[in-house]
Amino acid sequence: MAREYAVNGIILMQIRLFQEQDSSQIALLFHQTVREVNISDYSPNQVQAWAPDDINFRDWSKICSERFTFVADNRGEIAGFGELEANGHIDCFYCHKSYQRMGVGRKIYAAIEGKALELGIQRLYSEVSITAKPFFQHLGFMVVQKQEVECRGETFINYVMEKYL
């Protein structure tokens, strides 16, 4: 199930499901995005805790395979990804630092929402960073609550957000 996006008949990007060979690119994309994009809203210590030096702190292949993980594939380069769990939870949702504000996130989200509707999920929800909050609001998500969470000894502010389909 891949959706292709083209300009003047030339395929620029494809939204498709995760494949095992995507793991290393996704790990690096996550790490770089948090360290170079989210740094505008979080302290260096918070960013270090969120995206530790060991980019394989998470078993990317296993977790991405267990969920509906959609990737934006730009001719072999992963431009972004988002994970949908069967209960409507959107876990990781990141766009590569070089693909910010280019519509990549909207395309990934459209695939997630389409899959949710196909599965009969009526509510999507996520824990959203300060950085991502405006993006999710633009998609129609509402803030349920602001919260403080702890990760590797650092405390972060994020937002529980939801959208009814």
Coordinates of N, CA and C in Angstrom, one line a residue:
M1 N 0.8 -1.2 0.0 CA 0.0 0.0 0.0 C 0.9 1.2 0.0
A2 N 1.2 1.7 -1.1 CA 2.1 2.9 -1.2 C 1.3 4.0 -2.0
R3 N 1.4 5.2 -1.4 CA 0.8 6.3 -2.1 C 2.0 7.2 -2.7
E4 N 1.9 7.5 -3.9 CA 2.9 8.3 -4.6 C 2.5 9.7 -4.7
Y5 N 3.4 10.7 -4.6 CA 3.1 12.1 -4.7 C 4.1 12.6 -5.8
A6 N 3.5 13.3 -6.8 CA 4.2 13.7 -8.0 C 4.0 15.1 -8.3
V7 N 5.0 15.7 -8.9 CA 4.9 17.1 -9.5 C 5.3 17.0 -10.9
N8 N 4.5 17.5 -11.8 CA 4.7 17.5 -13.3 C 5.0 16.1 -13.7
G9 N 4.3 15.1 -13.1 CA 4.4 13.7 -13.6 C 5.6 13.0 -13.1
I10 N 6.5 13.7 -12.3 CA 7.7 13.0 -11.8 C 7.4 12.7 -10.3
I11 N 7.6 11.4 -10.0 CA 7.4 10.9 -8.6 C 8.5 11.5 -7.7
L12 N 8.0 12.2 -6.7 CA 9.0 12.8 -5.8 C 9.1 12.0 -4.5
M13 N 7.9 11.5 -4.0 CA 7.9 10.8 -2.8 C 6.8 9.8 -2.7
Q14 N 7.0 8.8 -1.9 CA 6.1 7.7 -1.8 C 5.8 7.5 -0.3
I15 N 4.6 7.4 0.1 CA 4.2 7.1 1.5 C 3.9 5.6 1.4
R16 N 4.7 4.8 2.2 CA 4.6 3.4 2.2 C 4.8 2.9 3.7
L17 N 4.5 1.6 3.8 CA 4.7 1.0 5.1 C 6.2 0.7 5.3
F18 N 6.6 0.7 6.6 CA 8.0 0.4 7.0 C 8.5 -0.9 6.5
Q19 N 9.7 -1.0 6.1 CA 10.4 -2.2 5.7 C 11.7 -2.3 6.6
E20 N 12.1 -3.5 6.9 CA 13.2 -3.7 7.9 C 14.4 -2.9 7.5
Q21 N 14.7 -2.8 6.2 CA 15.9 -2.1 5.8 C 15.8 -0.6 6.1
D22 N 14.7 -0.1 6.5 CA 14.5 1.3 6.9 C 15.0 1.7 8.3
S23 N 15.3 0.7 9.1 CA 15.6 0.8 10.5 C 16.7 1.8 10.7
S24 N 17.8 1.7 10.1 CA 19.0 2.6 10.4 C 18.7 4.0 10.0
Q25 N 18.0 4.2 8.9 CA 17.7 5.6 8.5 C 16.7 6.2 9.4
I26 N 15.7 5.4 9.9 CA 14.8 5.9 10.9 C 15.4 6.3 12.2
A27 N 16.3 5.4 12.7 CA 17.0 5.7 13.9 C 17.8 7.0 13.8
L28 N 18.5 7.2 12.7 CA 19.3 8.4 12.5 C 18.4 9.6 12.3
L29 N 17.3 9.5 11.6 CA 16.3 10.6 11.4 C 15.8 11.1 12.7
F30 N 15.4 10.1 13.6 CA 14.9 10.5 14.9 C 15.9 11.2 15.7
H31 N 17.1 10.7 15.7 CA 18.2 11.3 16.5 C 18.5 12.7 16.0
Q32 N 18.7 12.9 14.7 CA 19.0 14.2 14.1 C 17.9 15.2 14.3
T33 N 16.6 14.8 14.2 CA 15.5 15.7 14.3 C 15.4 16.2 15.7
V34 N 15.5 15.3 16.7 CA 15.4 15.7 18.1 C 16.5 16.7 18.4
R35 N 17.7 16.3 18.0 CA 18.9 17.1 18.3 C 19.0 18.4 17.6
E36 N 18.4 18.5 16.4 CA 18.6 19.7 15.6 C 17.3 20.5 15.4
V37 N 16.2 19.9 15.6 CA 14.9 20.7 15.5 C 14.3 20.9 16.8
N38 N 14.2 19.9 17.6 CA 13.5 20.1 19.0 C 14.4 20.9 19.9
I39 N 15.6 21.1 19.6 CA 16.5 21.9 20.5 C 16.0 23.3 20.6
S40 N 15.2 23.7 19.7 CA 14.6 25.1 19.8 C 13.6 25.2 20.9
D41 N 13.1 24.1 21.4 CA 12.1 24.2 22.5 C 12.5 23.4 23.7
Y42 N 13.6 22.7 23.7 CA 14.1 22.0 24.9 C 15.5 22.2 25.1
S43 N 16.0 22.0 26.4 CA 17.4 22.3 26.7 C 18.3 21.2 26.2
P44 N 19.6 21.5 26.1 CA 20.6 20.5 25.6 C 20.5 19.2 26.4
N45 N 20.3 19.3 27.7 CA 20.2 18.1 28.6 C 19.0 17.3 28.3
Q46 N 17.9 18.0 28.0 CA 16.6 17.3 27.7 C 16.8 16.6 26.4
V47 N 17.3 17.3 25.4 CA 17.5 16.7 24.1 C 18.5 15.5 24.1
Q48 N 19.5 15.6 24.9 CA 20.5 14.5 25.1 C 19.7 13.3 25.7
A49 N 18.9 13.5 26.6 CA 18.1 12.4 27.3 C 17.1 11.8 26.3
W50 N 16.5 12.6 25.5 CA 15.4 12.2 24.6 C 16.0 11.4 23.5
A51 N 17.2 11.9 22.9 CA 17.9 11.2 21.8 C 19.3 10.9 22.2
P52 N 19.5 9.9 23.0 CA 20.8 9.6 23.5 C 21.8 9.3 22.4
D53 N 23.1 9.3 22.7 CA 24.2 9.1 21.8 C 24.0 7.7 21.1
D54 N 23.6 6.7 21.8 CA 23.3 5.4 21.2 C 22.0 5.5 20.5
I55 N 22.1 5.7 19.1 CA 20.8 5.8 18.4 C 20.0 4.6 18.3
N56 N 20.6 3.5 18.7 CA 19.8 2.2 18.8 C 19.4 1.9 20.2
F57 N 19.1 2.9 21.0 CA 18.6 2.7 22.3 C 17.2 2.0 22.3
R58 N 16.6 2.0 21.2 CA 15.3 1.5 20.9 C 15.4 0.4 19.8
D59 N 14.8 -0.7 19.9 CA 14.8 -1.7 18.8 C 13.9 -1.2 17.7
W60 N 14.4 -0.3 16.8 CA 13.6 0.3 15.8 C 12.9 -0.7 14.9
S61 N 13.7 -1.7 14.5 CA 13.1 -2.7 13.5 C 11.9 -3.4 14.2
K62 N 12.1 -3.9 15.4 CA 11.0 -4.6 16.1 C 9.8 -3.7 16.3
I63 N 10.0 -2.6 16.9 CA 8.9 -1.7 17.2 C 8.2 -1.2 16.0
C64 N 8.9 -0.8 15.0 CA 8.3 -0.3 13.7 C 7.5 -1.4 13.0
S65 N 8.0 -2.6 13.1 CA 7.3 -3.8 12.5 C 6.1 -4.1 13.2
E66 N 6.0 -3.9 14.5 CA 4.8 -4.3 15.3 C 3.7 -3.3 15.2
R67 N 3.9 -2.2 14.5 CA 2.9 -1.1 14.4 C 2.7 -0.8 12.9
F68 N 1.7 0.0 12.6 CA 1.5 0.5 11.3 C 2.5 1.7 11.2
T69 N 3.7 1.5 10.7 CA 4.6 2.6 10.6 C 4.7 3.0 9.1
F70 N 4.3 4.2 8.9 CA 4.4 4.8 7.5 C 5.6 5.6 7.4
V71 N 6.3 5.5 6.2 CA 7.5 6.2 5.9 C 7.3 7.0 4.7
A72 N 7.9 8.2 4.6 CA 7.9 9.0 3.4 C 9.2 8.7 2.8
D73 N 9.2 8.1 1.6 CA 10.4 7.6 0.9 C 10.6 8.5 -0.3
N74 N 11.7 9.3 -0.2 CA 12.0 10.2 -1.3 C 13.2 9.5 -2.1
R75 N 12.8 8.6 -3.0 CA 13.8 7.9 -3.8 C 14.9 7.3 -3.0
G76 N 14.5 6.6 -1.9 CA 15.5 5.9 -1.1 C 15.9 6.6 0.2
E77 N 15.6 7.9 0.3 CA 15.9 8.6 1.5 C 14.6 8.8 2.3
I78 N 14.6 8.4 3.5 CA 13.5 8.5 4.4 C 13.4 10.0 4.8
A79 N 12.2 10.6 4.5 CA 12.0 12.0 4.8 C 11.2 12.2 6.1
G80 N 10.6 11.1 6.5 CA 9.8 11.2 7.8 C 9.1 9.8 8.0
F81 N 8.6 9.7 9.2 CA 7.8 8.5 9.6 C 6.9 8.7 10.7
G82 N 5.9 7.9 10.8 CA 4.9 8.0 11.9 C 4.4 6.6 12.2
E83 N 4.2 6.3 13.5 CA 3.8 5.0 14.0 C 2.3 5.1 14.5
L84 N 1.5 4.2 14.0 CA 0.1 4.1 14.5 C 0.0 2.7 15.2
E85 N -0.5 2.8 16.4 CA -0.8 1.5 17.2 C -2.3 1.2 16.9
A86 N -2.6 -0.1 17.1 CA -4.0 -0.5 16.9 C -5.1 0.1 17.7
N87 N -4.7 0.7 18.8 CA -5.6 1.4 19.7 C -5.8 2.9 19.4
G88 N -5.2 3.4 18.3 CA -5.3 4.8 17.9 C -4.2 5.7 18.4
H89 N -3.2 5.1 19.1 CA -2.1 5.9 19.6 C -1.1 6.1 18.5
I90 N -0.7 7.4 18.3 CA 0.4 7.7 17.4 C 1.6 7.9 18.3
D91 N 2.6 7.0 18.1 CA 3.8 7.1 18.9 C 4.8 8.0 18.3
C92 N 5.8 7.5 17.7 CA 6.8 8.4 17.1 C 6.2 9.0 15.8
F93 N 6.5 10.3 15.6 CA 6.1 11.0 14.4 C 7.1 12.0 14.1
Y94 N 8.0 11.8 13.2 CA 9.1 12.7 12.9 C 9.3 13.0 11.5
C95 N 9.7 14.2 11.1 CA 10.1 14.5 9.8 C 11.6 14.9 9.8
H96 N 12.3 14.5 8.8 CA 13.8 14.8 8.7 C 14.0 16.3 8.8
K97 N 15.1 16.7 9.4 CA 15.4 18.1 9.5 C 15.4 18.8 8.2
S98 N 15.7 18.1 7.1 CA 15.8 18.8 5.8 C 14.5 18.8 5.1
Y99 N 13.4 18.2 5.7 CA 12.1 18.1 5.0 C 11.0 18.8 5.9
Q100 N 11.4 19.7 6.8 CA 10.5 20.4 7.6 C 9.7 21.4 6.8
R101 N 8.4 21.5 7.1 CA 7.5 22.5 6.5 C 7.4 22.3 5.0
M102 N 7.4 21.1 4.5 CA 7.3 20.8 3.1 C 6.1 19.9 2.8
G103 N 5.3 19.7 3.7 CA 4.1 18.8 3.5 C 4.3 17.4 3.8
V104 N 5.5 17.0 4.1 CA 5.8 15.5 4.4 C 5.0 15.0 5.5
G105 N 4.9 15.8 6.6 CA 4.2 15.3 7.8 C 2.7 15.2 7.5
R106 N 2.1 16.1 6.7 CA 0.7 16.0 6.4 C 0.5 14.7 5.6
K107 N 1.4 14.4 4.7 CA 1.2 13.1 3.9 C 1.3 11.9 4.7
I108 N 2.2 11.9 5.7 CA 2.3 10.7 6.6 C 1.0 10.6 7.4
Y109 N 0.6 11.8 7.9 CA -0.6 11.8 8.8 C -1.8 11.3 8.0
A110 N -1.9 11.7 6.7 CA -3.1 11.3 5.9 C -3.1 9.8 5.8
A111 N -1.9 9.1 5.7 CA -1.8 7.7 5.6 C -2.3 7.1 6.9
I112 N -1.8 7.7 8.0 CA -2.2 7.2 9.4 C -3.7 7.3 9.6
E113 N -4.3 8.4 9.2 CA -5.7 8.6 9.4 C -6.5 7.6 8.5
G114 N -6.0 7.4 7.3 CA -6.7 6.5 6.4 C -6.7 5.1 7.0
K115 N -5.6 4.7 7.5 CA -5.5 3.3 8.1 C -6.4 3.2 9.4
A116 N -6.4 4.3 10.2 CA -7.3 4.3 11.3 C -8.7 4.1 11.0
L117 N -9.1 4.9 9.9 CA -10.5 4.7 9.5 C -10.8 3.3 9.0
E118 N -9.8 2.8 8.2 CA -10.0 1.4 7.7 C -10.1 0.4 8.9
L119 N -9.4 0.6 10.0 CA -9.5 -0.3 11.1 C -10.7 0.0 12.0
G120 N -11.4 1.1 11.8 CA -12.6 1.4 12.6 C -12.2 2.2 13.9
I121 N -11.0 2.7 13.9 CA -10.6 3.5 15.1 C -11.3 4.9 15.0
Q122 N -11.9 5.2 16.1 CA -12.6 6.5 16.2 C -11.9 7.6 16.8
R123 N -10.8 7.3 17.5 CA -10.0 8.4 18.2 C -8.5 8.2 18.0
L124 N -7.8 9.2 17.6 CA -6.4 9.2 17.5 C -5.9 10.0 18.7
Y125 N -4.8 9.6 19.3 CA -4.2 10.4 20.4 C -2.7 10.2 20.4
S126 N -2.0 11.2 21.0 CA -0.6 11.2 21.0 C -0.1 12.1 22.2
E127 N 1.2 11.9 22.6 CA 1.9 12.7 23.5 C 2.8 13.6 22.6
V128 N 2.6 14.8 22.5 CA 3.2 15.7 21.5 C 4.1 16.7 22.1
S129 N 5.3 16.9 21.5 CA 6.3 17.8 22.0 C 5.8 19.3 21.8
I130 N 6.4 20.2 22.5 CA 6.2 21.6 22.3 C 6.3 21.9 20.8
T131 N 7.4 21.4 20.2 CA 7.7 21.7 18.8 C 6.6 21.2 17.9
A132 N 6.0 20.0 18.1 CA 5.0 19.4 17.3 C 3.6 19.9 17.5
K133 N 3.4 20.5 18.7 CA 2.0 20.9 19.0 C 1.3 21.7 18.0
P134 N 1.9 22.8 17.4 CA 1.2 23.5 16.3 C 0.8 22.7 15.1
F135 N 1.7 21.8 14.7 CA 1.4 20.9 13.6 C 0.2 20.0 13.9
F136 N 0.1 19.4 15.1 CA -1.0 18.6 15.4 C -2.3 19.4 15.5
Q137 N -2.2 20.6 16.1 CA -3.4 21.5 16.1 C -3.9 21.8 14.7
H138 N -3.0 22.0 13.8 CA -3.4 22.3 12.4 C -4.1 21.1 11.8
L139 N -3.8 19.9 12.3 CA -4.5 18.7 11.8 C -5.8 18.5 12.4
G140 N -6.2 19.3 13.4 CA -7.5 19.2 14.1 C -7.4 18.5 15.5
F141 N -6.2 18.2 16.0 CA -6.1 17.7 17.3 C -6.3 18.7 18.3
M142 N -6.9 18.3 19.5 CA -7.1 19.2 20.6 C -6.3 18.8 21.8
V143 N -5.8 19.8 22.6 CA -5.0 19.5 23.8 C -6.0 18.9 24.8
V144 N -5.6 17.8 25.4 CA -6.4 17.2 26.5 C -5.8 17.7 27.8
Q145 N -4.4 17.7 27.8 CA -3.7 18.2 29.0 C -2.2 18.4 28.7
K146 N -1.7 19.4 29.4 CA -0.3 19.6 29.4 C 0.3 18.8 30.5
Q147 N 1.4 18.2 30.3 CA 2.0 17.3 31.3 C 3.5 17.4 31.4
E148 N 4.0 16.9 32.5 CA 5.5 16.8 32.6 C 5.8 15.3 32.7
V149 N 6.7 14.9 31.8 CA 7.1 13.5 31.8 C 8.6 13.4 32.0
E150 N 9.1 12.2 32.5 CA 10.5 12.0 32.8 C 11.0 11.0 31.8
C151 N 12.2 11.3 31.4 CA 13.0 10.4 30.4 C 14.4 10.5 30.8
R152 N 15.0 9.4 31.1 CA 16.5 9.3 31.4 C 16.9 10.4 32.3
G153 N 16.2 10.7 33.4 CA 16.6 11.6 34.4 C 16.2 13.1 34.1
E154 N 15.6 13.4 33.0 CA 15.2 14.8 32.6 C 13.7 14.9 32.6
T155 N 13.2 16.0 33.0 CA 11.8 16.3 32.9 C 11.4 17.2 31.8
F156 N 10.4 16.8 31.0 CA 10.0 17.5 29.8 C 8.5 17.9 29.9
I157 N 8.2 18.9 29.2 CA 6.8 19.3 29.0 C 6.4 18.8 27.7
N158 N 5.2 18.1 27.6 CA 4.6 17.8 26.4 C 3.1 17.8 26.6
Y159 N 2.3 17.5 25.5 CA 0.9 17.6 25.5 C 0.2 16.4 25.1
V160 N -0.8 15.9 25.8 CA -1.6 14.8 25.4 C -2.6 15.5 24.5
M161 N -2.7 15.0 23.2 CA -3.6 15.6 22.2 C -4.4 14.4 21.6
E162 N -5.7 14.8 21.2 CA -6.5 13.8 20.6 C -7.3 14.4 19.5
K163 N -7.8 13.5 18.6 CA -8.7 13.9 17.5 C -9.7 12.8 17.3
Y164 N -11.0 13.1 17.3 CA -12.0 12.1 16.9 C -12.2 12.1 15.4
L165 N -12.3 11.0 14.9 CA -12.5 10.8 13.4 C -14.0 10.7 13.1

